[in-house]
PDB file of C-alpha atoms in Angstrom:
ATOM      1  CA  UNK A   9      17.007-103.714 -23.010  1.00  0.00           C
ATOM      2  CA  UNK A  10      19.891-105.918 -21.922  1.00  0.00           C
ATOM      3  CA  UNK A  11      22.948-104.003 -23.042  1.00  0.00           C
ATOM      4  CA  UNK A  12      25.208-106.957 -22.279  1.00  0.00           C
ATOM      5  CA  UNK A  13      23.351-109.214 -24.740  1.00  0.00           C
ATOM      6  CA  UNK A  14      22.515-106.778 -27.527  1.00  0.00           C
ATOM      7  CA  UNK A  15      24.364-103.763 -28.908  1.00  0.00           C
ATOM      8  CA  UNK A  16      22.677-100.487 -28.011  1.00  0.00           C
ATOM      9  CA  UNK A  17      21.297 -98.933 -31.215  1.00  0.00           C
ATOM     10  CA  UNK A  18      22.476 -95.449 -32.097  1.00  0.00           C
ATOM     11  CA  UNK A  19      19.945 -92.613 -32.587  1.00  0.00           C
ATOM     12  CA  UNK A  20      20.495 -92.929 -36.349  1.00  0.00           C
ATOM     13  CA  UNK A  21      19.774 -96.658 -36.235  1.00  0.00           C
ATOM     14  CA  UNK A  22      16.660 -96.040 -34.149  1.00  0.00           C
ATOM     15  CA  UNK A  23      15.358 -93.447 -36.615  1.00  0.00           C
ATOM     16  CA  UNK A  24      16.008 -95.804 -39.526  1.00  0.00           C
ATOM     17  CA  UNK A  25      14.198 -98.644 -37.753  1.00  0.00           C
ATOM     18  CA  UNK A  26      11.263 -96.356 -36.912  1.00  0.00           C
ATOM     19  CA  UNK A  27      11.095 -95.277 -40.576  1.00  0.00           C
ATOM     20  CA  UNK A  28      11.005 -98.914 -41.683  1.00  0.00           C
ATOM     21  CA  UNK A  29       8.211 -99.653 -39.220  1.00  0.00           C
ATOM     22  CA  UNK A  30       6.102 -96.725 -40.399  1.00  0.00           C
ATOM     23  CA  UNK A  31       6.715 -97.665 -44.049  1.00  0.00           C
ATOM     24  CA  UNK A  32       5.620-101.247 -43.342  1.00  0.00           C
ATOM     25  CA  UNK A  33       2.407 -99.989 -41.713  1.00  0.00           C
ATOM     26  CA  UNK A  34       1.741 -97.490 -44.496  1.00  0.00           C
ATOM     27  CA  UNK A  35       2.086-100.211 -47.137  1.00  0.00           C
ATOM     28  CA  UNK A  36      -1.165-101.798 -45.942  1.00  0.00           C
ATOM     29  CA  UNK A  37      -4.600-100.190 -45.766  1.00  0.00           C
ATOM     30  CA  UNK A  38      -6.112-103.010 -43.686  1.00  0.00           C
ATOM     31  CA  UNK A  39      -6.004-102.043 -39.963  1.00  0.00           C
ATOM     32  CA  UNK A  40      -5.975-105.717 -38.948  1.00  0.00           C
ATOM     33  CA  UNK A  41      -2.934-106.387 -41.093  1.00  0.00           C
ATOM     34  CA  UNK A  42      -1.175-103.342 -39.659  1.00  0.00           C
ATOM     35  CA  UNK A  43      -1.710-104.803 -36.210  1.00  0.00           C
ATOM     36  CA  UNK A  44      -0.205-108.074 -37.432  1.00  0.00           C
ATOM     37  CA  UNK A  45       2.848-106.138 -38.664  1.00  0.00           C
ATOM     38  CA  UNK A  46       3.244-104.436 -35.271  1.00  0.00           C
ATOM     39  CA  UNK A  47       2.888-107.669 -33.333  1.00  0.00           C
ATOM     40  CA  UNK A  48       5.323-109.419 -35.655  1.00  0.00           C
ATOM     41  CA  UNK A  49       7.928-106.749 -34.916  1.00  0.00           C
ATOM     42  CA  UNK A  50       7.474-107.221 -31.162  1.00  0.00           C
ATOM     43  CA  UNK A  51       7.848-110.984 -31.543  1.00  0.00           C
ATOM     44  CA  UNK A  52      10.933-110.592 -33.737  1.00  0.00           C
ATOM     45  CA  UNK A  53      12.617-108.300 -31.230  1.00  0.00           C
ATOM     46  CA  UNK A  54      11.962-110.814 -28.470  1.00  0.00           C
ATOM     47  CA  UNK A  55      10.558-110.489 -24.990  1.00  0.00           C
ATOM     48  CA  UNK A  56      13.681-108.958 -23.452  1.00  0.00           C
ATOM     49  CA  UNK A  57      13.757-106.168 -26.042  1.00  0.00           C
ATOM     50  CA  UNK A  58      10.285-104.695 -25.583  1.00  0.00           C
ATOM     51  CA  UNK A  59      11.925-101.487 -24.261  1.00  0.00           C
ATOM     52  CA  UNK A  60      13.516-101.135 -27.712  1.00  0.00           C
ATOM     53  CA  UNK A  61      10.018-101.288 -29.220  1.00  0.00           C
ATOM     54  CA  UNK A  62       8.975 -98.523 -26.800  1.00  0.00           C
ATOM     55  CA  UNK A  63      11.960 -96.466 -27.923  1.00  0.00           C
ATOM     56  CA  UNK A  64      10.903 -96.875 -31.570  1.00  0.00           C
ATOM     57  CA  UNK A  65       7.439 -95.601 -30.649  1.00  0.00           C
ATOM     58  CA  UNK A  66       9.119 -92.714 -28.848  1.00  0.00           C
ATOM     59  CA  UNK A  67      11.111 -91.789 -31.960  1.00  0.00           C
ATOM     60  CA  UNK A  68       7.872 -91.481 -33.938  1.00  0.00           C
ATOM     61  CA  UNK A  69       6.190 -89.605 -31.087  1.00  0.00           C
ATOM     62  CA  UNK A  70       9.025 -87.063 -31.023  1.00  0.00           C
ATOM     63  CA  UNK A  71       9.038 -86.580 -34.787  1.00  0.00           C
ATOM     64  CA  UNK A  72       7.033 -83.974 -36.677  1.00  0.00           C
ATOM     65  CA  UNK A  73       5.437 -86.652 -38.858  1.00  0.00           C
ATOM     66  CA  UNK A  74       1.748 -86.462 -37.914  1.00  0.00           C
ATOM     67  CA  UNK A  75       0.823 -89.107 -40.507  1.00  0.00           C
ATOM     68  CA  UNK A  76       3.238 -91.628 -39.001  1.00  0.00           C
ATOM     69  CA  UNK A  77       1.918 -90.857 -35.535  1.00  0.00           C
ATOM     70  CA  UNK A  78      -1.679 -91.404 -36.656  1.00  0.00           C
ATOM     71  CA  UNK A  79      -0.752 -94.700 -38.328  1.00  0.00           C
ATOM     72  CA  UNK A  80       0.804 -96.041 -35.144  1.00  0.00           C
ATOM     73  CA  UNK A  81      -1.912 -94.675 -32.859  1.00  0.00           C
ATOM     74  CA  UNK A  82      -4.694 -96.070 -35.037  1.00  0.00           C
ATOM     75  CA  UNK A  83      -2.986 -99.459 -35.048  1.00  0.00           C
ATOM     76  CA  UNK A  84      -3.072 -99.391 -31.252  1.00  0.00           C
ATOM     77  CA  UNK A  85      -6.723 -98.365 -31.512  1.00  0.00           C
ATOM     78  CA  UNK A  86      -7.335-101.544 -33.518  1.00  0.00           C
ATOM     79  CA  UNK A  87      -5.430-103.543 -30.890  1.00  0.00           C
ATOM     80  CA  UNK A  88      -7.575-102.066 -28.114  1.00  0.00           C
ATOM     81  CA  UNK A  89     -10.804-102.824 -29.966  1.00  0.00           C
ATOM     82  CA  UNK A  90      -9.645-106.414 -30.481  1.00  0.00           C
ATOM     83  CA  UNK A  91      -8.169-106.628 -26.971  1.00  0.00           C
ATOM     84  CA  UNK A  92      -4.997-107.861 -28.661  1.00  0.00           C
ATOM     85  CA  UNK A  93      -2.256-105.473 -27.595  1.00  0.00           C
ATOM     86  CA  UNK A  94       1.336-105.815 -28.842  1.00  0.00           C
ATOM     87  CA  UNK A  95       2.772-106.219 -25.366  1.00  0.00           C
ATOM     88  CA  UNK A  96       5.857-107.091 -23.399  1.00  0.00           C
ATOM     89  CA  UNK A  97       6.236-109.174 -20.252  1.00  0.00           C
ATOM     90  CA  UNK A  98       7.737-108.162 -16.939  1.00  0.00           C
ATOM     91  CA  UNK A  99       8.319-110.747 -14.218  1.00  0.00           C
ATOM     92  CA  UNK A 100       7.152-109.887 -10.746  1.00  0.00           C
ATOM     93  CA  UNK A 101      10.097-110.273  -8.378  1.00  0.00           C
ATOM     94  CA  UNK A 102       7.992-112.226  -5.878  1.00  0.00           C
ATOM     95  CA  UNK A 103       6.068-114.363  -8.348  1.00  0.00           C
ATOM     96  CA  UNK A 104       8.395-117.370  -8.265  1.00  0.00           C
ATOM     97  CA  UNK A 105       9.092-118.335  -4.669  1.00  0.00           C
ATOM     98  CA  UNK A 106      10.533-121.500  -3.275  1.00  0.00           C
ATOM     99  CA  UNK A 107       7.971-123.632  -1.449  1.00  0.00           C
ATOM    100  CA  UNK A 108       7.758-122.894   2.270  1.00  0.00           C
ATOM    101  CA  UNK A 109      10.534-124.964   3.826  1.00  0.00           C
ATOM    102  CA  UNK A 110       9.087-124.758   7.341  1.00  0.00           C
ATOM    103  CA  UNK A 111       6.295-127.240   6.679  1.00  0.00           C
ATOM    104  CA  UNK A 112       5.996-130.687   5.109  1.00  0.00           C
ATOM    105  CA  UNK A 113       6.518-130.606   1.360  1.00  0.00           C
ATOM    106  CA  UNK A 114       3.436-131.203  -0.692  1.00  0.00           C
ATOM    107  CA  UNK A 115       3.346-132.034  -4.401  1.00  0.00           C
ATOM    108  CA  UNK A 116       1.135-129.011  -5.016  1.00  0.00           C
ATOM    109  CA  UNK A 117       3.898-126.758  -3.697  1.00  0.00           C
ATOM    110  CA  UNK A 118       5.955-127.605  -6.753  1.00  0.00           C
ATOM    111  CA  UNK A 119       3.694-125.853  -9.195  1.00  0.00           C
ATOM    112  CA  UNK A 120       4.592-124.613 -12.640  1.00  0.00           C
ATOM    113  CA  UNK A 121       5.305-121.322 -10.903  1.00  0.00           C
ATOM    114  CA  UNK A 122       8.162-122.886  -8.915  1.00  0.00           C
ATOM    115  CA  UNK A 123       9.698-124.428 -12.010  1.00  0.00           C
ATOM    116  CA  UNK A 124       9.805-121.156 -13.867  1.00  0.00           C
ATOM    117  CA  UNK A 125       6.595-121.629 -15.846  1.00  0.00           C
ATOM    118  CA  UNK A 126       4.813-118.669 -14.303  1.00  0.00           C
ATOM    119  CA  UNK A 127       2.344-117.371 -16.873  1.00  0.00           C
ATOM    120  CA  UNK A 128       3.464-113.879 -17.832  1.00  0.00           C
ATOM    121  CA  UNK A 129       0.826-111.340 -18.673  1.00  0.00           C
ATOM    122  CA  UNK A 130       1.657-109.190 -21.673  1.00  0.00           C
ATOM    123  CA  UNK A 131       1.548-105.500 -20.828  1.00  0.00           C
ATOM    124  CA  UNK A 132       0.769-102.719 -23.283  1.00  0.00           C
ATOM    125  CA  UNK A 133       3.108 -99.715 -23.508  1.00  0.00           C
ATOM    126  CA  UNK A 134       1.495 -97.639 -20.730  1.00  0.00           C
ATOM    127  CA  UNK A 135       1.144-100.560 -18.315  1.00  0.00           C
ATOM    128  CA  UNK A 136       4.669-101.754 -19.096  1.00  0.00           C
ATOM    129  CA  UNK A 137       6.181 -98.351 -18.303  1.00  0.00           C
ATOM    130  CA  UNK A 138       4.176 -98.112 -15.073  1.00  0.00           C
ATOM    131  CA  UNK A 139       5.103-101.581 -13.833  1.00  0.00           C
ATOM    132  CA  UNK A 140       8.735-101.068 -14.851  1.00  0.00           C
ATOM    133  CA  UNK A 141       8.841 -97.868 -12.838  1.00  0.00           C
ATOM    134  CA  UNK A 142       6.982 -99.082  -9.744  1.00  0.00           C
ATOM    135  CA  UNK A 143       7.582-102.794  -9.281  1.00  0.00           C
ATOM    136  CA  UNK A 144      10.586-104.972  -8.777  1.00  0.00           C
ATOM    137  CA  UNK A 145      11.001-106.945 -11.978  1.00  0.00           C
ATOM    138  CA  UNK A 146      13.803-108.645 -13.869  1.00  0.00           C
ATOM    139  CA  UNK A 147      14.809-105.171 -15.084  1.00  0.00           C
ATOM    140  CA  UNK A 148      16.577-102.354 -13.293  1.00  0.00           C
ATOM    141  CA  UNK A 149      13.817 -99.967 -12.213  1.00  0.00           C
ATOM    142  CA  UNK A 150      12.898 -97.064 -14.477  1.00  0.00           C
ATOM    143  CA  UNK A 151      13.639 -93.668 -12.915  1.00  0.00           C
ATOM    144  CA  UNK A 152      10.809 -91.198 -12.216  1.00  0.00           C
ATOM    145  CA  UNK A 153      11.955 -88.498 -14.634  1.00  0.00           C
ATOM    146  CA  UNK A 154      12.396 -90.985 -17.482  1.00  0.00           C
ATOM    147  CA  UNK A 155       9.048 -92.597 -16.661  1.00  0.00           C
ATOM    148  CA  UNK A 156       7.313 -89.210 -16.786  1.00  0.00           C
ATOM    149  CA  UNK A 157       8.895 -88.261 -20.120  1.00  0.00           C
ATOM    150  CA  UNK A 158       8.259 -91.661 -21.726  1.00  0.00           C
ATOM    151  CA  UNK A 159       4.660 -91.817 -20.474  1.00  0.00           C
ATOM    152  CA  UNK A 160       3.832 -88.283 -21.634  1.00  0.00           C
ATOM    153  CA  UNK A 161       5.316 -89.001 -25.057  1.00  0.00           C
ATOM    154  CA  UNK A 162       3.406 -92.298 -25.323  1.00  0.00           C
ATOM    155  CA  UNK A 163       0.080 -90.663 -24.445  1.00  0.00           C
ATOM    156  CA  UNK A 164       0.657 -87.833 -26.914  1.00  0.00           C
ATOM    157  CA  UNK A 165       1.246 -90.470 -29.604  1.00  0.00           C
ATOM    158  CA  UNK A 166      -1.823 -92.532 -28.674  1.00  0.00           C
ATOM    159  CA  UNK A 167      -3.996 -89.412 -28.610  1.00  0.00           C
ATOM    160  CA  UNK A 168      -3.551 -89.224 -32.396  1.00  0.00           C
ATOM    161  CA  UNK A 169      -6.249 -91.931 -32.578  1.00  0.00           C
ATOM    162  CA  UNK A 170      -9.786 -91.266 -31.325  1.00  0.00           C
ATOM    163  CA  UNK A 171     -10.190 -94.976 -30.567  1.00  0.00           C
ATOM    164  CA  UNK A 172      -6.937 -95.216 -28.615  1.00  0.00           C
ATOM    165  CA  UNK A 173      -7.693 -92.015 -26.708  1.00  0.00           C
ATOM    166  CA  UNK A 174     -11.126 -93.337 -25.710  1.00  0.00           C
ATOM    167  CA  UNK A 175     -10.388 -97.028 -25.165  1.00  0.00           C
ATOM    168  CA  UNK A 176      -6.971 -97.045 -23.493  1.00  0.00           C
ATOM    169  CA  UNK A 177      -8.071 -95.133 -20.361  1.00  0.00           C
ATOM    170  CA  UNK A 178     -11.030 -97.519 -20.068  1.00  0.00           C
ATOM    171  CA  UNK A 179      -8.674-100.487 -20.204  1.00  0.00           C
ATOM    172  CA  UNK A 180      -6.386 -98.960 -17.570  1.00  0.00           C
ATOM    173  CA  UNK A 181      -9.335 -98.210 -15.280  1.00  0.00           C
ATOM    174  CA  UNK A 182     -10.472-101.835 -15.590  1.00  0.00           C
ATOM    175  CA  UNK A 183      -6.925-103.119 -14.968  1.00  0.00           C
ATOM    176  CA  UNK A 184      -6.703-100.926 -11.870  1.00  0.00           C
ATOM    177  CA  UNK A 185      -9.637-102.780 -10.352  1.00  0.00           C
ATOM    178  CA  UNK A 186      -8.381-106.216 -11.285  1.00  0.00           C
ATOM    179  CA  UNK A 187      -6.194-107.900  -8.677  1.00  0.00           C
ATOM    180  CA  UNK A 188      -4.547-110.338 -11.056  1.00  0.00           C
ATOM    181  CA  UNK A 189      -2.019-112.476  -9.236  1.00  0.00           C
ATOM    182  CA  UNK A 190       1.534-111.351  -9.833  1.00  0.00           C
ATOM    183  CA  UNK A 191       0.615-108.701 -12.389  1.00  0.00           C
ATOM    184  CA  UNK A 192       0.075-105.458 -10.461  1.00  0.00           C
ATOM    185  CA  UNK A 193       0.797-104.376  -6.926  1.00  0.00           C
ATOM    186  CA  UNK A 194      -1.740-102.211  -5.107  1.00  0.00           C
ATOM    187  CA  UNK A 195       0.501 -99.195  -5.701  1.00  0.00           C
ATOM    188  CA  UNK A 196       0.635 -99.905  -9.433  1.00  0.00           C
ATOM    189  CA  UNK A 197      -3.146-100.237  -9.626  1.00  0.00           C
ATOM    190  CA  UNK A 198      -3.457 -96.845  -7.924  1.00  0.00           C
ATOM    191  CA  UNK A 199      -1.155 -95.267 -10.505  1.00  0.00           C
ATOM    192  CA  UNK A 200      -3.005 -96.884 -13.398  1.00  0.00           C
ATOM    193  CA  UNK A 201      -6.256 -95.513 -11.982  1.00  0.00           C
ATOM    194  CA  UNK A 202      -4.708 -92.032 -11.726  1.00  0.00           C
ATOM    195  CA  UNK A 203      -3.489 -92.202 -15.338  1.00  0.00           C
ATOM    196  CA  UNK A 204      -6.907 -93.409 -16.518  1.00  0.00           C
ATOM    197  CA  UNK A 205      -8.787 -90.670 -14.669  1.00  0.00           C
ATOM    198  CA  UNK A 206      -6.570 -87.842 -15.913  1.00  0.00           C
ATOM    199  CA  UNK A 207      -6.555 -89.203 -19.459  1.00  0.00           C
ATOM    200  CA  UNK A 208     -10.349 -89.625 -19.515  1.00  0.00           C
ATOM    201  CA  UNK A 209     -10.715 -86.063 -18.240  1.00  0.00           C
ATOM    202  CA  UNK A 210      -8.869 -84.788 -21.309  1.00  0.00           C
ATOM    203  CA  UNK A 211      -5.799 -83.563 -19.465  1.00  0.00           C
ATOM    204  CA  UNK A 212      -2.649 -82.923 -21.500  1.00  0.00           C
ATOM    205  CA  UNK A 213      -0.107 -85.762 -21.861  1.00  0.00           C
ATOM    206  CA  UNK A 214       2.258 -83.976 -19.467  1.00  0.00           C
ATOM    207  CA  UNK A 215      -0.548 -83.585 -16.930  1.00  0.00           C
ATOM    208  CA  UNK A 216      -1.516 -87.241 -17.246  1.00  0.00           C
ATOM    209  CA  UNK A 217       2.095 -88.296 -16.632  1.00  0.00           C
ATOM    210  CA  UNK A 218       2.351 -85.900 -13.697  1.00  0.00           C
ATOM    211  CA  UNK A 219      -0.868 -87.339 -12.239  1.00  0.00           C
ATOM    212  CA  UNK A 220       0.827 -90.742 -12.146  1.00  0.00           C
ATOM    213  CA  UNK A 221       3.755 -89.282 -10.218  1.00  0.00           C
ATOM    214  CA  UNK A 222       1.541 -87.222  -7.910  1.00  0.00           C
ATOM    215  CA  UNK A 223      -0.312 -90.387  -6.939  1.00  0.00           C
ATOM    216  CA  UNK A 224       2.930 -91.959  -5.761  1.00  0.00           C
ATOM    217  CA  UNK A 225       3.705 -92.488  -2.144  1.00  0.00           C
ATOM    218  CA  UNK A 226       7.065 -94.002  -1.224  1.00  0.00           C
ATOM    219  CA  UNK A 227       6.772 -97.185  -3.242  1.00  0.00           C
ATOM    220  CA  UNK A 228      10.295 -97.183  -4.655  1.00  0.00           C
ATOM    221  CA  UNK A 229      12.846 -97.530  -1.856  1.00  0.00           C
ATOM    222  CA  UNK A 230      15.610 -94.960  -2.052  1.00  0.00           C
ATOM    223  CA  UNK A 231      18.305 -97.627  -2.374  1.00  0.00           C
ATOM    224  CA  UNK A 232      16.866 -99.075  -5.567  1.00  0.00           C
ATOM    225  CA  UNK A 233      19.054 -98.661  -8.611  1.00  0.00           C
ATOM    226  CA  UNK A 234      17.141 -96.915 -11.377  1.00  0.00           C
ATOM    227  CA  UNK A 235      17.908 -96.509 -15.025  1.00  0.00           C
ATOM    228  CA  UNK A 236      16.852 -94.611 -18.091  1.00  0.00           C
ATOM    229  CA  UNK A 237      14.850 -96.010 -20.988  1.00  0.00           C
TER     230      UNK A 237
END
């Protein structure tokens, strides 16, 4: 999240917010409505604060409240079945380029992309973490150790739902084969495929996260500034 625009919540504030989220989900028995609640929270936080949403999920994942974990995981299971994931957007650093100045200017060069209207693909929690770690985006890159911890915690949470555990790796495997413009680099697709394969194989959350790191080559230049979640 952008610390300069929003105050950083304290651990106590995060726990209170996570409690409110779980209570809001628990108040409704309809899985579709629970998904609406989750998506409404993401919208209310705003696009630039999706990492705060991930931190709220992490608070629940780290708790000893198995019921809360199942509620959240099952809501993501509903989202996966509907293909309607509460997601956040990350801008690819190379997605909005100036038209090539070496040739004659053509009207088509000034696309919506040039004027800042690049369609942004919403990424679910696992994809968001992976892109944030591996690609140059509008955010300071996520460090490897933090990525591993956050990814392992997220997978442990999602594994509380049979649907999420079965469907999310399938989605990642499909994404890994899809060369959507501006969404994933080749390196990111390789990592998503590694996560999907390890997750499908029933490996532990820590092993799945490690598989993502083991698949890495030297995609993140050493001079990049990295940060924690």
